[in-house]
PDB file of C-alpha atoms in Angstrom:
ATOM      1  CA  MET A1060     -17.744 -16.819 -30.887  1.00  0.00           C
ATOM      2  CA  PRO A1061     -18.389 -13.959 -27.917  1.00  0.00           C
ATOM      3  CA  VAL A1062     -15.308 -13.721 -25.185  1.00  0.00           C
ATOM      4  CA  GLU A1063     -16.661 -14.543 -21.650  1.00  0.00           C
ATOM      5  CA  ARG A1064     -17.130 -11.573 -19.413  1.00  0.00           C
ATOM      6  CA  SER A1065     -14.030 -12.755 -16.644  1.00  0.00           C
ATOM      7  CA  LEU A1066     -14.373 -10.185 -13.578  1.00  0.00           C
ATOM      8  CA  PRO A1067     -10.983 -11.762 -12.969  1.00  0.00           C
ATOM      9  CA  ASN A1068      -9.169 -11.500 -15.913  1.00  0.00           C
ATOM     10  CA  TYR A1069      -9.735  -7.763 -16.216  1.00  0.00           C
ATOM     11  CA  TYR A1070      -8.222  -6.796 -13.226  1.00  0.00           C
ATOM     12  CA  GLN A1071      -5.070  -9.053 -13.957  1.00  0.00           C
ATOM     13  CA  SER A1072      -4.743  -7.531 -17.232  1.00  0.00           C
ATOM     14  CA  PHE A1073      -3.887  -4.692 -14.784  1.00  0.00           C
ATOM     15  CA  SER A1074      -1.755  -6.397 -13.258  1.00  0.00           C
ATOM     16  CA  LYS A1075      -0.293  -7.038 -15.795  1.00  0.00           C
ATOM     17  CA  GLU A1076       0.045  -3.226 -17.796  1.00  0.00           C
ATOM     18  CA  LEU A1077       1.639  -2.751 -14.376  1.00  0.00           C
ATOM     19  CA  ASP A1078       4.160  -5.404 -14.605  1.00  0.00           C
ATOM     20  CA  VAL A1079       5.023  -4.100 -18.614  1.00  0.00           C
ATOM     21  CA  ALA A1080       5.106  -0.456 -18.500  1.00  0.00           C
ATOM     22  CA  LYS A1081       7.692  -0.870 -15.718  1.00  0.00           C
ATOM     23  CA  ASN A1082      10.170  -1.766 -18.543  1.00  0.00           C
ATOM     24  CA  ARG A1083       9.519   0.915 -20.686  1.00  0.00           C
ATOM     25  CA  VAL A1084      12.070   3.391 -19.632  1.00  0.00           C
ATOM     26  CA  ARG A1085      14.478   0.562 -17.977  1.00  0.00           C
ATOM     27  CA  ASP A1086      14.589  -0.208 -21.914  1.00  0.00           C
ATOM     28  CA  ILE A1087      15.665   2.954 -22.826  1.00  0.00           C
ATOM     29  CA  ILE A1088      18.268   4.297 -20.145  1.00  0.00           C
ATOM     30  CA  GLY A1089      19.871   0.897 -18.879  1.00  0.00           C
ATOM     31  CA  ASN A1090      21.306   1.578 -14.944  1.00  0.00           C
ATOM     32  CA  ALA A1091      21.744   4.189 -15.629  1.00  0.00           C
ATOM     33  CA  HIS A1092      20.219   7.125 -14.048  1.00  0.00           C
ATOM     34  CA  TRP A1093      17.832   4.994 -12.227  1.00  0.00           C
ATOM     35  CA  ILE A1094      16.153   7.854  -9.473  1.00  0.00           C
ATOM     36  CA  SER A1095      14.053   9.268 -12.715  1.00  0.00           C
ATOM     37  CA  ASP A1096      13.371   5.273 -12.803  1.00  0.00           C
ATOM     38  CA  GLY A1097      12.317   5.030 -10.011  1.00  0.00           C
ATOM     39  CA  THR A1098      10.152   8.260  -9.700  1.00  0.00           C
ATOM     40  CA  HIS A1099       8.894   6.488 -13.322  1.00  0.00           C
ATOM     41  CA  LYS A1100       7.126   4.239 -11.339  1.00  0.00           C
ATOM     42  CA  GLU A1101       5.664   5.906  -8.391  1.00  0.00           C
ATOM     43  CA  ALA A1102       3.820   8.093 -12.242  1.00  0.00           C
ATOM     44  CA  ILE A1103       2.504   4.932 -13.842  1.00  0.00           C
ATOM     45  CA  LEU A1104       0.383   3.538 -11.067  1.00  0.00           C
ATOM     46  CA  GLN A1105      -0.504   6.805  -9.999  1.00  0.00           C
ATOM     47  CA  ASP A1106      -2.062   6.801 -13.309  1.00  0.00           C
ATOM     48  CA  VAL A1107      -3.356   3.760 -12.705  1.00  0.00           C
ATOM     49  CA  LEU A1108      -5.444   4.268  -9.432  1.00  0.00           C
ATOM     50  CA  LYS A1109      -6.817   7.356 -10.982  1.00  0.00           C
ATOM     51  CA  ARG A1110      -8.913   5.143 -13.173  1.00  0.00           C
ATOM     52  CA  PHE A1111     -10.192   3.772  -9.681  1.00  0.00           C
ATOM     53  CA  ILE A1112     -10.835   5.622  -7.886  1.00  0.00           C
ATOM     54  CA  PRO A1113     -13.359   7.932  -7.099  1.00  0.00           C
ATOM     55  CA  LYS A1114     -13.419  11.922  -8.430  1.00  0.00           C
ATOM     56  CA  LYS A1115     -13.954  13.226  -5.072  1.00  0.00           C
ATOM     57  CA  TYR A1116      -9.797  11.785  -4.753  1.00  0.00           C
ATOM     58  CA  VAL A1117      -6.584  13.809  -5.814  1.00  0.00           C
ATOM     59  CA  ILE A1118      -3.761  11.492  -6.412  1.00  0.00           C
ATOM     60  CA  SER A1119      -0.342  13.194  -5.785  1.00  0.00           C
ATOM     61  CA  SER A1120       3.318  12.836  -4.160  1.00  0.00           C
ATOM     62  CA  GLY A1121       4.722  15.493  -1.384  1.00  0.00           C
ATOM     63  CA  PHE A1122       4.557  15.994   2.112  1.00  0.00           C
ATOM     64  CA  ILE A1123       2.119  16.293   4.785  1.00  0.00           C
ATOM     65  CA  LEU A1124       2.497  18.112   8.092  1.00  0.00           C
ATOM     66  CA  SER A1125       0.768  18.026  11.246  1.00  0.00           C
ATOM     67  CA  ASN A1126      -2.623  20.833  11.981  1.00  0.00           C
ATOM     68  CA  ASP A1127      -0.226  22.744  14.385  1.00  0.00           C
ATOM     69  CA  GLY A1128       2.654  22.890  11.164  1.00  0.00           C
ATOM     70  CA  GLU A1129       5.417  22.006  13.641  1.00  0.00           C
ATOM     71  CA  THR A1130       5.820  18.611  12.071  1.00  0.00           C
ATOM     72  CA  CYS A1131       6.459  17.607   8.630  1.00  0.00           C
ATOM     73  CA  SER A1132       6.817  13.950   6.945  1.00  0.00           C
ATOM     74  CA  LYS A1133       8.983  13.165   4.352  1.00  0.00           C
ATOM     75  CA  GLN A1134       8.336  12.449   1.039  1.00  0.00           C
ATOM     76  CA  LEU A1135       5.802  10.755  -0.008  1.00  0.00           C
ATOM     77  CA  ASP A1136       5.730   8.796  -3.106  1.00  0.00           C
ATOM     78  CA  ILE A1137       1.420   8.673  -2.889  1.00  0.00           C
ATOM     79  CA  ILE A1138      -0.297  10.522  -0.902  1.00  0.00           C
ATOM     80  CA  ILE A1139      -4.355  11.082  -1.826  1.00  0.00           C
ATOM     81  CA  TYR A1140      -6.700  13.397  -0.908  1.00  0.00           C
ATOM     82  CA  ASP A1141      -9.440  14.767  -0.785  1.00  0.00           C
ATOM     83  CA  GLN A1142      -9.687  17.229  -3.182  1.00  0.00           C
ATOM     84  CA  ALA A1143     -12.251  19.838  -1.119  1.00  0.00           C
ATOM     85  CA  SER A1144      -8.213  20.220   0.226  1.00  0.00           C
ATOM     86  CA  PRO A1145      -6.978  23.233   1.185  1.00  0.00           C
ATOM     87  CA  LEU A1146      -3.164  23.225   0.357  1.00  0.00           C
ATOM     88  CA  LEU A1147       0.010  25.269   1.526  1.00  0.00           C
ATOM     89  CA  PHE A1148       1.770  24.179  -1.773  1.00  0.00           C
ATOM     90  CA  ASN A1149       0.450  22.970  -4.706  1.00  0.00           C
ATOM     91  CA  GLY A1150       2.694  22.221  -7.949  1.00  0.00           C
ATOM     92  CA  PRO A1151       2.656  19.579 -10.968  1.00  0.00           C
ATOM     93  CA  ASN A1152       2.172  15.742  -9.385  1.00  0.00           C
ATOM     94  CA  PHE A1153       3.484  17.882  -5.577  1.00  0.00           C
ATOM     95  CA  VAL A1154       1.222  19.713  -2.699  1.00  0.00           C
ATOM     96  CA  ILE A1155       2.435  20.288   0.705  1.00  0.00           C
ATOM     97  CA  ILE A1156      -0.793  18.987   2.544  1.00  0.00           C
ATOM     98  CA  PRO A1157      -2.119  19.269   6.257  1.00  0.00           C
ATOM     99  CA  ASP A1158      -2.911  15.298   7.890  1.00  0.00           C
ATOM    100  CA  GLN A1159      -6.887  16.311   8.026  1.00  0.00           C
ATOM    101  CA  TYR A1160      -6.982  15.992   4.939  1.00  0.00           C
ATOM    102  CA  VAL A1161      -5.122  11.879   3.672  1.00  0.00           C
ATOM    103  CA  ARG A1162      -7.163   9.443   2.941  1.00  0.00           C
ATOM    104  CA  ALA A1163      -4.177   7.010   2.043  1.00  0.00           C
ATOM    105  CA  VAL A1164      -0.512   7.149   1.299  1.00  0.00           C
ATOM    106  CA  ILE A1165       1.554   4.589  -0.143  1.00  0.00           C
ATOM    107  CA  GLU A1166       5.173   4.430  -0.433  1.00  0.00           C
ATOM    108  CA  VAL A1167       6.124   2.231  -4.365  1.00  0.00           C
ATOM    109  CA  LYS A1168       9.502   0.268  -4.678  1.00  0.00           C
ATOM    110  CA  THR A1169      11.152  -0.948  -8.199  1.00  0.00           C
ATOM    111  CA  SER A1170      12.046  -4.555  -5.891  1.00  0.00           C
ATOM    112  CA  LEU A1171      10.981  -5.288  -2.438  1.00  0.00           C
ATOM    113  CA  SER A1172      13.392  -7.086  -0.429  1.00  0.00           C
ATOM    114  CA  VAL A1173      13.642  -7.423   3.841  1.00  0.00           C
ATOM    115  CA  GLY A1174      16.669  -5.299   4.226  1.00  0.00           C
ATOM    116  CA  SER A1175      16.632  -1.319   3.715  1.00  0.00           C
ATOM    117  CA  LYS A1176      14.185  -1.400   1.105  1.00  0.00           C
ATOM    118  CA  LEU A1177      11.075  -1.978   3.750  1.00  0.00           C
ATOM    119  CA  ILE A1178      13.197  -0.821   6.771  1.00  0.00           C
ATOM    120  CA  ASP A1179      12.623   2.688   4.471  1.00  0.00           C
ATOM    121  CA  ALA A1180       9.179   2.045   3.321  1.00  0.00           C
ATOM    122  CA  LEU A1181       8.344   1.162   6.953  1.00  0.00           C
ATOM    123  CA  GLU A1182      10.195   4.429   8.422  1.00  0.00           C
ATOM    124  CA  ASN A1183       8.191   6.580   6.038  1.00  0.00           C
ATOM    125  CA  LEU A1184       4.814   5.128   7.431  1.00  0.00           C
ATOM    126  CA  TYR A1185       5.108   5.201  10.227  1.00  0.00           C
ATOM    127  CA  THR A1186       6.591   8.842  10.548  1.00  0.00           C
ATOM    128  CA  VAL A1187       3.657   9.906   8.643  1.00  0.00           C
ATOM    129  CA  GLN A1188       1.540   7.941  11.184  1.00  0.00           C
ATOM    130  CA  SER A1189       2.599   9.586  14.450  1.00  0.00           C
ATOM    131  CA  ILE A1190       1.024  12.832  12.376  1.00  0.00           C
ATOM    132  CA  MET A1191      -1.739  11.580  11.852  1.00  0.00           C
ATOM    133  CA  GLU A1192      -2.625   9.348  14.609  1.00  0.00           C
ATOM    134  CA  ARG A1193      -5.160   8.057  12.463  1.00  0.00           C
ATOM    135  CA  ALA A1194      -7.478   4.942  12.702  1.00  0.00           C
ATOM    136  CA  SER A1195      -6.877   2.296  10.483  1.00  0.00           C
ATOM    137  CA  ASP A1196     -10.611   1.886   9.248  1.00  0.00           C
ATOM    138  CA  SER A1197      -9.682   6.122   7.763  1.00  0.00           C
ATOM    139  CA  VAL A1198      -6.760   6.341   5.516  1.00  0.00           C
ATOM    140  CA  TYR A1199      -5.179   3.398   4.066  1.00  0.00           C
ATOM    141  CA  PHE A1200      -0.692   2.754   4.347  1.00  0.00           C
ATOM    142  CA  GLY A1201       0.222   0.805   1.699  1.00  0.00           C
ATOM    143  CA  ILE A1202       3.635   0.189   0.144  1.00  0.00           C
ATOM    144  CA  PHE A1203       3.686  -1.762  -3.938  1.00  0.00           C
ATOM    145  CA  SER A1204       6.408  -3.322  -4.671  1.00  0.00           C
ATOM    146  CA  PHE A1205       6.987  -4.172  -8.913  1.00  0.00           C
ATOM    147  CA  GLY A1206       8.952  -7.383  -7.369  1.00  0.00           C
ATOM    148  CA  PHE A1207      11.223  -9.357  -5.398  1.00  0.00           C
ATOM    149  CA  GLN A1208      14.878  -9.875  -4.928  1.00  0.00           C
ATOM    150  CA  ASP A1209      15.542 -12.662  -6.967  1.00  0.00           C
ATOM    151  CA  TYR A1210      11.543 -14.925  -5.932  1.00  0.00           C
ATOM    152  CA  ARG A1211      11.327 -17.473  -7.863  1.00  0.00           C
ATOM    153  CA  ASN A1212      14.629 -19.322  -6.206  1.00  0.00           C
ATOM    154  CA  ILE A1213      13.243 -18.101  -2.599  1.00  0.00           C
ATOM    155  CA  GLY A1214       9.509 -19.197  -3.374  1.00  0.00           C
ATOM    156  CA  PRO A1215       6.500 -17.234  -2.530  1.00  0.00           C
ATOM    157  CA  VAL A1216       6.651 -19.825   1.184  1.00  0.00           C
ATOM    158  CA  ASN A1217       9.883 -17.816   2.632  1.00  0.00           C
ATOM    159  CA  VAL A1218       9.290 -14.574   0.907  1.00  0.00           C
ATOM    160  CA  ALA A1219       6.678 -14.280   2.823  1.00  0.00           C
ATOM    161  CA  GLN A1220       8.397 -15.703   6.153  1.00  0.00           C
ATOM    162  CA  ARG A1221      10.909 -12.939   5.063  1.00  0.00           C
ATOM    163  CA  LEU A1222       8.989 -10.055   4.781  1.00  0.00           C
ATOM    164  CA  PHE A1223       6.312 -11.444   7.405  1.00  0.00           C
ATOM    165  CA  THR A1224       9.727 -11.542  10.299  1.00  0.00           C
ATOM    166  CA  LYS A1225      11.098  -8.181   9.315  1.00  0.00           C
ATOM    167  CA  ILE A1226       7.920  -6.174   9.879  1.00  0.00           C
ATOM    168  CA  LYS A1227       7.646  -7.453  12.912  1.00  0.00           C
ATOM    169  CA  GLU A1228      10.484  -6.696  13.823  1.00  0.00           C
ATOM    170  CA  PHE A1229      10.128  -3.280  13.235  1.00  0.00           C
ATOM    171  CA  TYR A1230       6.802  -2.601  14.894  1.00  0.00           C
ATOM    172  CA  ARG A1231       8.897  -4.550  18.069  1.00  0.00           C
ATOM    173  CA  ASP A1232      11.315  -1.869  17.777  1.00  0.00           C
ATOM    174  CA  LYS A1233       9.044   1.140  17.623  1.00  0.00           C
ATOM    175  CA  ARG A1234       6.492  -0.672  19.766  1.00  0.00           C
ATOM    176  CA  VAL A1235       8.799   0.787  23.036  1.00  0.00           C
ATOM    177  CA  GLN A1236       8.120   4.729  22.388  1.00  0.00           C
ATOM    178  CA  TYR A1237       4.717   4.706  21.658  1.00  0.00           C
ATOM    179  CA  GLU A1238       2.574   5.421  25.215  1.00  0.00           C
ATOM    180  CA  GLY A1239      -0.034   4.014  24.069  1.00  0.00           C
ATOM    181  CA  THR A1240      -1.830  -0.150  25.013  1.00  0.00           C
ATOM    182  CA  ASP A1241       0.027  -2.595  22.316  1.00  0.00           C
ATOM    183  CA  LEU A1242      -4.204  -2.242  20.342  1.00  0.00           C
ATOM    184  CA  GLN A1243      -4.086   0.991  19.825  1.00  0.00           C
ATOM    185  CA  PHE A1244      -0.835   1.037  18.300  1.00  0.00           C
ATOM    186  CA  LEU A1245      -1.262  -1.195  16.290  1.00  0.00           C
ATOM    187  CA  GLN A1246      -4.423   1.009  15.147  1.00  0.00           C
ATOM    188  CA  THR A1247      -2.596   3.867  14.290  1.00  0.00           C
ATOM    189  CA  ARG A1248       1.338   2.941  13.514  1.00  0.00           C
ATOM    190  CA  THR A1249       0.911   0.477  11.019  1.00  0.00           C
ATOM    191  CA  LEU A1250       0.219  -1.190   8.178  1.00  0.00           C
ATOM    192  CA  THR A1251      -2.302  -1.684   6.163  1.00  0.00           C
ATOM    193  CA  SER A1252      -1.535  -3.774   3.872  1.00  0.00           C
ATOM    194  CA  LEU A1253       1.668  -4.494   1.124  1.00  0.00           C
ATOM    195  CA  CYS A1254       1.879  -5.447  -2.583  1.00  0.00           C
ATOM    196  CA  MET A1255       4.005  -6.925  -4.587  1.00  0.00           C
ATOM    197  CA  ASN A1256       2.430  -7.266  -8.541  1.00  0.00           C
ATOM    198  CA  GLY A1257       1.753 -10.176  -9.517  1.00  0.00           C
ATOM    199  CA  LEU A1258       3.011 -12.293  -6.727  1.00  0.00           C
ATOM    200  CA  LEU A1259       1.743 -11.886  -3.027  1.00  0.00           C
ATOM    201  CA  TYR A1260      -0.285  -9.449  -1.237  1.00  0.00           C
ATOM    202  CA  GLY A1261       0.022  -8.646   2.165  1.00  0.00           C
ATOM    203  CA  LEU A1262      -3.170  -7.412   4.137  1.00  0.00           C
ATOM    204  CA  HIS A1263      -2.961  -6.634   8.289  1.00  0.00           C
ATOM    205  CA  TRP A1264      -6.142  -7.155   9.997  1.00  0.00           C
ATOM    206  CA  ASN A1265      -5.961  -3.800  11.407  1.00  0.00           C
ATOM    207  CA  ASP A1266      -8.985  -1.599  11.734  1.00  0.00           C
ATOM    208  CA  THR A1267     -11.143  -0.491  14.433  1.00  0.00           C
ATOM    209  CA  THR A1268     -13.619  -3.630  14.657  1.00  0.00           C
ATOM    210  CA  GLN A1269     -10.537  -6.452  15.077  1.00  0.00           C
ATOM    211  CA  SER A1270      -9.565  -6.984  18.782  1.00  0.00           C
ATOM    212  CA  SER A1271      -6.225  -9.110  17.546  1.00  0.00           C
ATOM    213  CA  PRO A1272      -5.468  -8.498  14.444  1.00  0.00           C
ATOM    214  CA  GLU A1273      -3.426 -10.882  12.700  1.00  0.00           C
ATOM    215  CA  PHE A1274      -1.510 -10.334   9.064  1.00  0.00           C
ATOM    216  CA  GLY A1275      -1.652 -12.404   6.602  1.00  0.00           C
ATOM    217  CA  PHE A1276       0.262 -13.028   3.383  1.00  0.00           C
ATOM    218  CA  TYR A1277      -1.443 -14.787   0.426  1.00  0.00           C
ATOM    219  CA  ASP A1278      -0.168 -16.055  -3.216  1.00  0.00           C
ATOM    220  CA  THR A1279      -2.527 -14.123  -5.071  1.00  0.00           C
ATOM    221  CA  GLY A1280      -0.446 -14.262  -8.003  1.00  0.00           C
ATOM    222  CA  GLU A1281      -1.674 -12.009 -11.292  1.00  0.00           C
ATOM    223  CA  GLN A1282      -4.381 -11.024  -8.316  1.00  0.00           C
ATOM    224  CA  SER A1283      -2.174  -9.316  -6.279  1.00  0.00           C
ATOM    225  CA  PHE A1284      -3.078  -5.167  -7.709  1.00  0.00           C
ATOM    226  CA  ASN A1285      -6.887  -7.046  -7.084  1.00  0.00           C
ATOM    227  CA  TYR A1286      -6.963  -7.630  -3.480  1.00  0.00           C
ATOM    228  CA  PHE A1287      -4.416  -4.263  -3.594  1.00  0.00           C
ATOM    229  CA  MET A1288      -7.668  -1.734  -5.040  1.00  0.00           C
ATOM    230  CA  SER A1289     -10.308  -3.356  -3.808  1.00  0.00           C
ATOM    231  CA  ASN A1290      -8.449  -2.798   0.022  1.00  0.00           C
ATOM    232  CA  LEU A1291      -7.784   0.601  -0.595  1.00  0.00           C
ATOM    233  CA  LEU A1292     -11.506   1.126  -2.282  1.00  0.00           C
ATOM    234  CA  SER A1293     -13.160   0.213   0.826  1.00  0.00           C
ATOM    235  CA  THR A1294     -10.707   2.825   2.950  1.00  0.00           C
ATOM    236  CA  LEU A1295     -12.015   5.794  -0.034  1.00  0.00           C
ATOM    237  CA  ASP A1296     -15.659   4.514  -0.094  1.00  0.00           C
ATOM    238  CA  SER A1297     -16.820   2.311   2.139  1.00  0.00           C
ATOM    239  CA  ASN A1298     -20.778   2.205   1.432  1.00  0.00           C
ATOM    240  CA  THR A1299     -20.786   1.939  -2.149  1.00  0.00           C
ATOM    241  CA  ILE A1300     -18.192  -0.364  -2.464  1.00  0.00           C
ATOM    242  CA  THR A1301     -19.536  -2.322   0.423  1.00  0.00           C
ATOM    243  CA  LEU A1302     -23.474  -2.051  -1.449  1.00  0.00           C
ATOM    244  CA  SER A1303     -21.255  -3.130  -5.381  1.00  0.00           C
ATOM    245  CA  LYS A1304     -18.522  -5.932  -3.763  1.00  0.00           C
ATOM    246  CA  PRO A1305     -18.422  -8.754  -5.905  1.00  0.00           C
ATOM    247  CA  LEU A1306     -17.275  -6.094  -8.362  1.00  0.00           C
ATOM    248  CA  TRP A1307     -13.795  -5.410  -6.745  1.00  0.00           C
ATOM    249  CA  PHE A1308     -13.766  -8.003  -4.018  1.00  0.00           C
ATOM    250  CA  PRO A1309     -11.943 -11.651  -4.915  1.00  0.00           C
ATOM    251  CA  GLN A1310     -12.288 -14.069  -4.568  1.00  0.00           C
ATOM    252  CA  SER A1311     -11.901 -15.568  -0.864  1.00  0.00           C
ATOM    253  CA  LYS A1312      -8.249 -15.743   0.556  1.00  0.00           C
ATOM    254  CA  ASP A1313      -8.393 -18.965   2.249  1.00  0.00           C
ATOM    255  CA  SER A1314      -6.644 -21.096  -0.439  1.00  0.00           C
ATOM    256  CA  ARG A1315      -4.308 -18.740  -0.926  1.00  0.00           C
ATOM    257  CA  LEU A1316      -2.948 -18.407   2.145  1.00  0.00           C
ATOM    258  CA  LEU A1317       0.568 -18.150   2.734  1.00  0.00           C
ATOM    259  CA  LEU A1318       1.025 -17.555   6.118  1.00  0.00           C
ATOM    260  CA  LYS A1319      -1.712 -15.923   9.592  1.00  0.00           C
ATOM    261  CA  GLU A1320       0.770 -14.706  12.584  1.00  0.00           C
ATOM    262  CA  LYS A1321       0.528 -11.621  15.265  1.00  0.00           C
ATOM    263  CA  ILE A1322       2.411  -9.040  15.105  1.00  0.00           C
ATOM    264  CA  GLY A1323       1.600  -9.282  18.998  1.00  0.00           C
ATOM    265  CA  PHE A1324       5.016  -7.958  21.563  1.00  0.00           C
TER     266      PHE A1324
END
């Protein structure tokens, strides 16, 4: 009997693969060496991303420098940059790169909550955005988490609302220090997406075609990786992805919507 073709199942298999792989090192080391365990999570996500992104891009961790050399980011979990980029330093899975060549920055968390882990990730991305001064159409700024603390007991609706409230508070505090307009701030300083593997997906509709962007959280379940990957690829290679959109983008988000609100100021 022939196997039924299913693109959703194909993408779900990567979500399941990430979920299985995250536990392999933990099963060996237990509660010891948490730093190594976190680094392992970055490595397995990098490995999966490499199977999808165009060959003209490279994935690494490292630092981003402003083009004048005056400002440096904090260390970043995942940087995606043009393969033709000149590098100030190039080591094993570690680079120091001028900001103009960077196309995506992703912070990776083992398990997210509305506490310091979320704020740390937002802060790291904000530091880079302050250096790069680039519109969200051309650079992808994401957070990828392998889970959420006590997710099953809290429930998707409450988790989405708690995350959005914390994100909104973070950017309201940062807005006070920014000299441009509200819209310029939203398009150059805010998160592109937040993916909780196998659970939720959050997307900020903040590209330059939007005059009043909103942040949406969706109950995507095992399709979360598909949402994450399609939006990342859309930033990296928009024209190609648009031509074959049914292959990359999941079905309409509307039926999965948990909340959609403006960050606002």
